[in-house]
Coordinates of N, CA, C and O in Angstrom, one line a residue:
V1 N 38.1 -22.0 -43.8 CA 38.4 -21.0 -43.1 C 37.5 -20.0 -42.7 O 36.7 -19.0 -43.5
Q2 N 37.3 -19.6 -41.1 CA 36.8 -18.4 -40.5 C 37.1 -17.9 -39.6 O 38.1 -18.4 -38.1
L3 N 37.2 -16.3 -39.3 CA 37.6 -15.9 -38.8 C 37.0 -15.0 -38.4 O 35.8 -14.5 -38.3
Q4 N 36.5 -15.2 -37.0 CA 35.5 -14.5 -35.7 C 36.3 -13.5 -34.9 O 36.7 -13.6 -33.7
A5 N 35.6 -12.4 -35.1 CA 36.4 -11.4 -33.9 C 35.5 -10.9 -33.8 O 34.2 -10.6 -33.3
S6 N 36.1 -10.4 -32.0 CA 35.0 -10.1 -30.8 C 36.0 -9.4 -30.1 O 37.1 -8.8 -30.2
G7 N 35.1 -8.4 -29.2 CA 35.5 -7.4 -27.8 C 35.4 -6.0 -28.3 O 36.3 -5.3 -27.7
G8 N 34.8 -5.7 -28.7 CA 34.6 -4.1 -29.6 C 34.2 -3.5 -28.7 O 33.4 -4.1 -27.9
G9 N 33.9 -2.4 -28.7 CA 33.0 -1.8 -27.9 C 33.3 0.1 -27.5 O 33.9 1.0 -28.6
L10 N 32.7 0.5 -27.0 CA 32.6 1.6 -26.6 C 33.1 1.9 -25.3 O 32.8 2.2 -24.2
V11 N 34.4 3.3 -25.7 CA 35.6 3.1 -24.1 C 35.6 4.6 -23.8 O 35.6 5.6 -25.0
Q12 N 35.9 4.9 -22.9 CA 36.4 6.6 -22.8 C 38.5 6.5 -23.2 O 38.7 5.4 -22.8
A13 N 38.8 7.5 -23.3 CA 40.2 7.8 -23.7 C 41.1 7.2 -22.7 O 40.7 7.9 -21.8
G14 N 42.0 6.1 -22.6 CA 42.8 6.0 -21.3 C 42.3 4.6 -21.2 O 42.8 3.9 -20.4
D15 N 41.4 3.9 -21.7 CA 40.9 2.5 -21.5 C 41.0 1.6 -22.3 O 42.6 1.6 -22.5
S16 N 41.0 0.8 -21.8 CA 42.1 -0.5 -22.4 C 40.5 -1.7 -23.1 O 39.0 -1.6 -22.1
L17 N 41.4 -2.3 -24.2 CA 40.1 -3.3 -25.0 C 41.6 -4.4 -25.1 O 42.7 -4.2 -25.6
R18 N 40.5 -6.0 -25.1 CA 40.9 -6.7 -25.8 C 39.8 -6.9 -26.3 O 39.2 -7.4 -26.5
L19 N 40.8 -7.5 -28.1 CA 39.9 -7.7 -29.4 C 40.8 -9.3 -29.4 O 41.8 -9.9 -28.5
S20 N 39.2 -10.4 -30.0 CA 39.7 -11.3 -29.7 C 39.8 -11.7 -31.4 O 38.5 -11.8 -32.3
C21 N 40.5 -12.8 -32.1 CA 40.3 -13.5 -32.9 C 40.3 -14.8 -33.1 O 41.2 -15.2 -33.2
A22 N 39.1 -15.4 -33.9 CA 39.0 -16.7 -33.1 C 38.9 -17.7 -34.7 O 38.6 -17.2 -35.3
A23 N 39.8 -18.3 -34.6 CA 39.5 -19.5 -36.4 C 39.5 -21.1 -36.2 O 39.6 -21.3 -35.1
S24 N 38.6 -20.6 -37.5 CA 38.4 -22.4 -37.5 C 38.4 -22.6 -39.3 O 38.3 -22.1 -39.3
G25 N 38.1 -23.7 -39.0 CA 39.4 -24.6 -40.1 C 41.1 -24.3 -40.6 O 40.7 -24.6 -41.5
H26 N 41.3 -23.6 -40.0 CA 43.0 -24.1 -40.1 C 43.5 -23.2 -38.7 O 42.8 -22.7 -37.7
T27 N 44.0 -24.3 -37.8 CA 45.7 -23.0 -36.9 C 46.4 -22.6 -37.0 O 47.0 -22.4 -38.4
F28 N 45.8 -21.5 -36.6 CA 46.0 -20.1 -36.1 C 48.0 -20.3 -36.1 O 48.7 -19.7 -36.7
R29 N 48.6 -21.2 -35.3 CA 49.8 -21.3 -35.4 C 50.5 -21.4 -36.8 O 51.6 -21.4 -36.6
N30 N 50.0 -21.7 -37.7 CA 50.3 -22.4 -38.9 C 50.7 -21.0 -39.3 O 50.3 -21.3 -40.8
F31 N 49.7 -19.4 -39.8 CA 49.7 -19.0 -40.2 C 50.7 -17.2 -39.0 O 50.1 -17.1 -37.6
H32 N 50.9 -16.7 -40.1 CA 50.5 -15.4 -39.2 C 49.7 -14.5 -38.5 O 48.5 -14.4 -40.0
G33 N 49.4 -14.0 -37.7 CA 48.0 -13.1 -37.9 C 48.1 -12.1 -37.5 O 49.2 -11.3 -37.2
G34 N 47.3 -11.6 -38.2 CA 47.3 -9.8 -38.4 C 45.8 -9.0 -37.6 O 44.8 -9.9 -37.7
W35 N 46.1 -7.5 -37.1 CA 44.9 -6.8 -37.3 C 45.5 -5.6 -37.9 O 46.4 -5.0 -38.2
F36 N 43.7 -5.3 -38.3 CA 44.0 -4.4 -39.7 C 42.2 -3.4 -38.8 O 42.0 -4.0 -38.6
R37 N 42.4 -2.0 -39.3 CA 41.7 -0.9 -38.8 C 41.0 -0.2 -40.4 O 42.2 0.3 -40.5
Q38 N 40.2 0.2 -39.4 CA 39.6 1.2 -41.0 C 38.9 2.5 -39.8 O 37.3 1.8 -39.7
A39 N 39.8 3.4 -40.1 CA 38.8 4.5 -39.5 C 37.7 4.9 -40.5 O 37.7 5.1 -41.9
P40 N 35.8 5.6 -40.5 CA 35.3 6.4 -41.5 C 36.0 7.6 -42.4 O 37.0 8.3 -42.0
G41 N 36.0 7.3 -43.4 CA 36.5 8.4 -44.5 C 38.3 7.9 -45.3 O 38.6 8.3 -45.5
K42 N 38.8 6.8 -44.1 CA 39.9 6.4 -44.6 C 40.3 4.8 -44.9 O 39.8 4.2 -45.4
E43 N 41.5 5.0 -45.6 CA 42.0 3.3 -45.9 C 42.3 2.2 -44.2 O 42.7 3.1 -43.5
R44 N 41.8 1.3 -45.0 CA 42.1 0.1 -44.0 C 43.5 0.2 -44.1 O 44.4 0.3 -44.8
E45 N 44.5 0.6 -42.2 CA 46.0 0.8 -42.5 C 46.3 -1.3 -40.9 O 44.8 -1.4 -40.7
F46 N 47.9 -0.8 -41.4 CA 48.5 -2.0 -40.8 C 48.0 -1.3 -39.1 O 48.6 -0.4 -38.5
V47 N 48.0 -2.5 -37.5 CA 47.9 -2.1 -36.2 C 48.7 -3.4 -36.3 O 50.1 -2.9 -35.7
A48 N 49.1 -4.4 -36.5 CA 50.2 -5.3 -35.9 C 50.2 -6.7 -36.3 O 49.0 -6.8 -37.0
A49 N 50.9 -7.8 -36.1 CA 51.0 -8.6 -36.6 C 51.9 -9.6 -35.7 O 53.1 -9.0 -35.5
I50 N 51.3 -10.7 -36.0 CA 52.4 -11.9 -34.6 C 52.4 -12.3 -36.1 O 51.6 -13.4 -36.5
S51 N 53.8 -13.2 -35.3 CA 54.2 -14.7 -37.0 C 53.7 -15.7 -36.1 O 53.2 -16.0 -35.3
R52 N 53.9 -17.2 -37.3 CA 53.6 -17.6 -37.1 C 54.3 -18.8 -36.4 O 55.1 -18.0 -36.2
S53 N 54.1 -20.0 -36.0 CA 55.3 -20.2 -34.7 C 56.6 -21.3 -35.8 O 56.0 -21.4 -37.0
G54 N 57.1 -20.9 -35.3 CA 58.1 -21.0 -36.4 C 58.8 -20.0 -36.4 O 60.6 -20.2 -36.6
Y55 N 59.1 -18.9 -36.5 CA 59.3 -17.6 -36.9 C 59.2 -16.9 -35.5 O 60.0 -15.9 -35.4
G56 N 59.2 -17.2 -34.1 CA 59.5 -17.4 -32.9 C 58.9 -16.3 -32.6 O 59.6 -15.4 -30.9
D57 N 57.3 -16.3 -33.4 CA 56.3 -15.2 -32.5 C 57.0 -14.3 -32.4 O 57.0 -13.6 -31.6
S58 N 57.5 -13.2 -33.4 CA 57.8 -12.2 -33.9 C 56.4 -12.0 -33.4 O 56.0 -12.0 -34.3
T59 N 56.6 -10.0 -33.5 CA 55.4 -8.8 -33.7 C 55.8 -7.6 -34.6 O 57.8 -7.9 -34.8
R60 N 55.0 -7.6 -34.9 CA 55.6 -5.9 -35.7 C 54.4 -5.5 -35.3 O 52.7 -5.5 -35.3
Y61 N 54.5 -3.7 -35.6 CA 53.5 -2.9 -35.2 C 54.0 -1.5 -35.6 O 54.6 -1.2 -36.0
A62 N 52.7 -1.4 -36.1 CA 52.5 0.5 -36.6 C 52.7 1.2 -35.7 O 53.0 1.2 -34.4
D63 N 53.8 2.3 -36.7 CA 54.0 3.3 -35.3 C 53.5 3.9 -34.6 O 53.5 4.3 -33.1
S64 N 52.6 4.2 -34.7 CA 51.3 5.1 -33.9 C 50.1 3.6 -32.6 O 50.1 4.9 -31.8
V65 N 50.7 2.5 -33.3 CA 50.2 2.4 -31.9 C 51.2 1.4 -31.0 O 51.0 0.8 -29.2
K66 N 52.3 1.9 -31.0 CA 53.5 0.6 -30.6 C 53.5 1.6 -29.1 O 53.7 2.5 -29.2
G67 N 53.9 0.4 -28.4 CA 53.8 0.7 -26.6 C 52.8 1.0 -25.6 O 52.2 1.0 -24.9
R68 N 51.5 1.2 -26.5 CA 50.5 0.5 -26.1 C 49.6 -0.3 -26.5 O 49.1 -1.0 -25.8
F69 N 50.0 -1.2 -27.7 CA 49.0 -2.3 -28.1 C 49.8 -3.2 -28.3 O 51.1 -2.4 -28.4
T70 N 49.3 -4.5 -27.6 CA 50.5 -5.6 -27.9 C 49.2 -6.6 -28.8 O 48.2 -7.2 -27.9
I71 N 50.0 -7.5 -29.5 CA 49.1 -8.8 -30.4 C 50.0 -10.4 -29.7 O 50.8 -10.3 -29.6
S72 N 49.4 -10.7 -29.7 CA 49.2 -12.4 -29.1 C 48.7 -13.2 -29.7 O 47.5 -13.2 -30.3
R73 N 49.1 -14.7 -29.0 CA 48.4 -15.6 -30.1 C 48.6 -16.9 -28.5 O 49.4 -17.1 -28.2
D74 N 47.0 -17.7 -28.6 CA 47.0 -19.1 -27.9 C 47.0 -20.1 -28.9 O 45.8 -19.5 -29.2
N75 N 47.7 -20.4 -28.8 CA 47.1 -21.8 -29.5 C 46.5 -22.6 -29.3 O 45.8 -23.3 -30.3
A76 N 46.8 -23.2 -27.8 CA 45.3 -24.2 -27.4 C 44.2 -23.6 -27.8 O 43.3 -24.6 -27.9
K77 N 43.7 -21.9 -28.4 CA 42.6 -22.1 -28.5 C 41.8 -21.2 -29.4 O 41.3 -21.3 -29.9
N78 N 43.0 -21.4 -30.4 CA 43.3 -21.1 -31.4 C 42.7 -20.1 -32.0 O 41.9 -18.5 -32.7
T79 N 43.6 -19.1 -31.0 CA 43.0 -17.2 -31.2 C 44.4 -16.1 -30.7 O 45.4 -16.3 -30.4
V80 N 44.3 -15.2 -31.9 CA 44.8 -14.2 -31.6 C 44.4 -13.1 -31.3 O 43.2 -13.0 -31.1
Y81 N 44.9 -12.2 -30.2 CA 44.6 -11.2 -29.3 C 45.4 -10.0 -29.3 O 46.9 -10.0 -29.5
L82 N 44.7 -9.1 -29.4 CA 45.6 -7.5 -29.8 C 44.8 -6.7 -28.6 O 43.4 -7.0 -27.7
Q83 N 45.3 -6.7 -27.7 CA 45.4 -6.5 -26.6 C 46.1 -4.6 -25.8 O 46.7 -4.0 -27.0
M84 N 44.8 -3.4 -26.0 CA 44.9 -2.4 -26.4 C 45.2 -1.3 -25.0 O 44.0 -1.0 -24.4
N85 N 45.6 -0.6 -25.1 CA 45.9 -0.2 -23.8 C 45.9 1.0 -24.1 O 46.4 1.9 -25.5
S86 N 45.5 2.6 -23.4 CA 45.8 3.7 -23.3 C 44.6 4.4 -24.9 O 45.8 4.9 -25.5
L87 N 43.9 3.8 -24.5 CA 43.3 3.8 -25.9 C 42.6 5.6 -26.2 O 42.5 6.3 -25.4
K88 N 43.1 6.2 -27.0 CA 43.1 7.7 -27.8 C 41.7 7.8 -28.7 O 41.1 6.6 -29.7
P89 N 41.5 8.6 -29.0 CA 40.3 9.1 -29.7 C 40.5 8.4 -31.3 O 39.4 8.0 -32.1
E90 N 42.0 9.1 -31.5 CA 42.1 8.3 -32.8 C 42.5 6.7 -32.8 O 42.7 6.4 -34.1
D91 N 41.8 6.1 -32.1 CA 42.5 4.6 -32.0 C 40.8 4.0 -33.1 O 40.4 2.9 -32.8
T92 N 40.0 5.4 -32.9 CA 38.5 4.5 -33.3 C 38.0 4.5 -34.9 O 39.1 4.9 -35.9
A93 N 38.0 2.9 -34.9 CA 37.9 2.4 -36.4 C 37.0 1.0 -36.0 O 36.9 0.1 -35.3
V94 N 37.3 0.7 -37.4 CA 36.3 -1.0 -37.2 C 38.0 -1.6 -37.0 O 38.8 -1.0 -38.0
Y95 N 38.0 -3.1 -36.7 CA 39.0 -3.6 -36.7 C 38.9 -5.2 -37.3 O 38.0 -5.8 -36.3
Y96 N 39.8 -5.4 -38.0 CA 39.7 -6.8 -38.7 C 41.4 -7.6 -38.4 O 41.4 -7.1 -38.4
C97 N 40.0 -8.7 -38.4 CA 42.0 -9.8 -38.2 C 41.8 -10.6 -39.6 O 40.7 -11.2 -39.9
A98 N 43.6 -10.4 -39.0 CA 43.5 -11.6 -40.8 C 44.7 -12.3 -40.4 O 45.0 -11.8 -40.0
S99 N 44.6 -13.7 -41.4 CA 45.8 -14.4 -41.2 C 46.6 -14.8 -43.3 O 45.4 -14.3 -43.5
T100 N 47.6 -15.1 -43.1 CA 48.2 -15.1 -44.0 C 49.3 -15.7 -43.8 O 49.9 -16.0 -42.8
Q101 N 50.2 -17.0 -45.0 CA 51.6 -17.7 -45.0 C 52.4 -16.4 -45.6 O 53.3 -17.4 -46.6
I102 N 52.3 -15.7 -45.9 CA 53.0 -14.8 -46.8 C 54.8 -15.0 -46.3 O 54.0 -15.3 -45.2
L103 N 55.2 -14.7 -46.2 CA 56.5 -14.5 -46.3 C 56.5 -13.4 -45.2 O 55.7 -12.7 -45.0
W104 N 56.8 -13.6 -43.7 CA 56.8 -12.8 -42.7 C 57.4 -11.2 -43.0 O 57.3 -9.7 -42.9
A105 N 58.1 -11.4 -44.5 CA 58.9 -9.6 -44.2 C 57.7 -8.8 -45.3 O 57.8 -7.1 -44.9
Y106 N 56.3 -9.5 -45.2 CA 55.4 -8.3 -46.1 C 54.0 -8.3 -45.0 O 52.7 -8.0 -45.2
A107 N 54.6 -9.1 -43.4 CA 53.1 -9.2 -42.7 C 52.8 -7.6 -42.2 O 51.5 -8.5 -42.3
D108 N 53.1 -6.8 -42.8 CA 52.3 -5.2 -42.5 C 51.5 -5.3 -43.5 O 51.2 -3.6 -43.9
N109 N 51.2 -5.6 -45.1 CA 51.0 -5.5 -45.9 C 49.6 -6.6 -46.5 O 49.6 -7.6 -46.6
M110 N 48.3 -5.2 -46.4 CA 46.7 -6.2 -45.7 C 46.4 -6.8 -47.0 O 45.7 -7.8 -47.3
R111 N 47.5 -6.3 -48.0 CA 46.8 -7.0 -50.4 C 47.8 -8.5 -49.9 O 46.8 -9.1 -50.7
H112 N 48.2 -9.8 -48.2 CA 48.9 -10.4 -48.7 C 48.1 -11.7 -47.8 O 48.0 -12.2 -47.8
Y113 N 47.0 -10.8 -46.9 CA 46.1 -11.5 -46.1 C 45.1 -12.5 -47.1 O 45.0 -11.5 -47.8
T114 N 44.5 -13.8 -47.2 CA 43.9 -14.3 -47.3 C 42.4 -14.8 -46.8 O 41.9 -14.9 -47.3
N115 N 42.1 -14.2 -46.1 CA 41.7 -14.9 -44.6 C 41.6 -13.8 -43.3 O 42.8 -13.0 -42.5
W116 N 39.9 -13.4 -43.5 CA 39.8 -12.1 -42.7 C 38.1 -12.4 -42.6 O 37.5 -13.1 -42.4
G117 N 38.4 -11.7 -41.1 CA 37.5 -11.7 -39.8 C 36.6 -10.0 -40.1 O 36.2 -9.7 -41.6
Q118 N 34.7 -10.6 -39.9 CA 34.0 -9.3 -40.3 C 34.2 -8.4 -39.4 O 33.1 -7.2 -39.4
G119 N 35.2 -8.4 -38.9 CA 35.3 -6.8 -38.2 C 34.7 -6.4 -36.8 O 33.2 -7.1 -36.7
T120 N 35.0 -5.9 -36.0 CA 34.7 -5.1 -34.5 C 35.4 -3.7 -34.3 O 36.1 -3.4 -34.3
Q121 N 33.7 -3.0 -34.0 CA 33.8 -1.0 -34.0 C 34.1 -1.4 -32.8 O 34.1 -1.9 -30.8
V122 N 35.4 -0.5 -32.7 CA 36.6 0.1 -31.3 C 35.9 1.3 -31.6 O 36.5 2.6 -32.5
T123 N 35.1 2.1 -30.4 CA 34.6 3.8 -29.8 C 35.5 4.0 -29.0 O 34.9 3.9 -28.0
V124 N 36.5 5.2 -29.4 CA 36.8 5.9 -28.1 C 36.8 7.2 -27.7 O 36.4 7.7 -28.9
S125 N 36.1 7.9 -26.9 CA 35.3 9.0 -27.2 C 36.7 10.2 -25.9 O 37.1 8.7 -24.9
S126 N 36.6 11.2 -25.8 CA 37.9 11.9 -25.3 C 37.5 12.4 -24.1 O 35.3 12.6 -23.7

């Protein structure tokens, strides 16, 4: 199983970015997909998750990104996306995608994710 995250970059506050997480070795629709981030000197934190097919493509977001970020999945491309709008300097971090088949109730807990991508840097300047 391999997850390949991409789409990070350097943007200004208020700009948008779309992160992609392409999976190989497993079918993403059978897994919950999650995005986490880690800023310098801070612990990795939950950003967003989307449920596997069969759970109605439910989504969940951290309070800090609600209304600005949108997680989605393209089953044909076996890819999960994170659309990030109205970016703020505090969104600066390395963003990681992950997948799991744990119960949806635990989808915001990184300890339950079994597959991880390599991370992509997002830097938002003020």
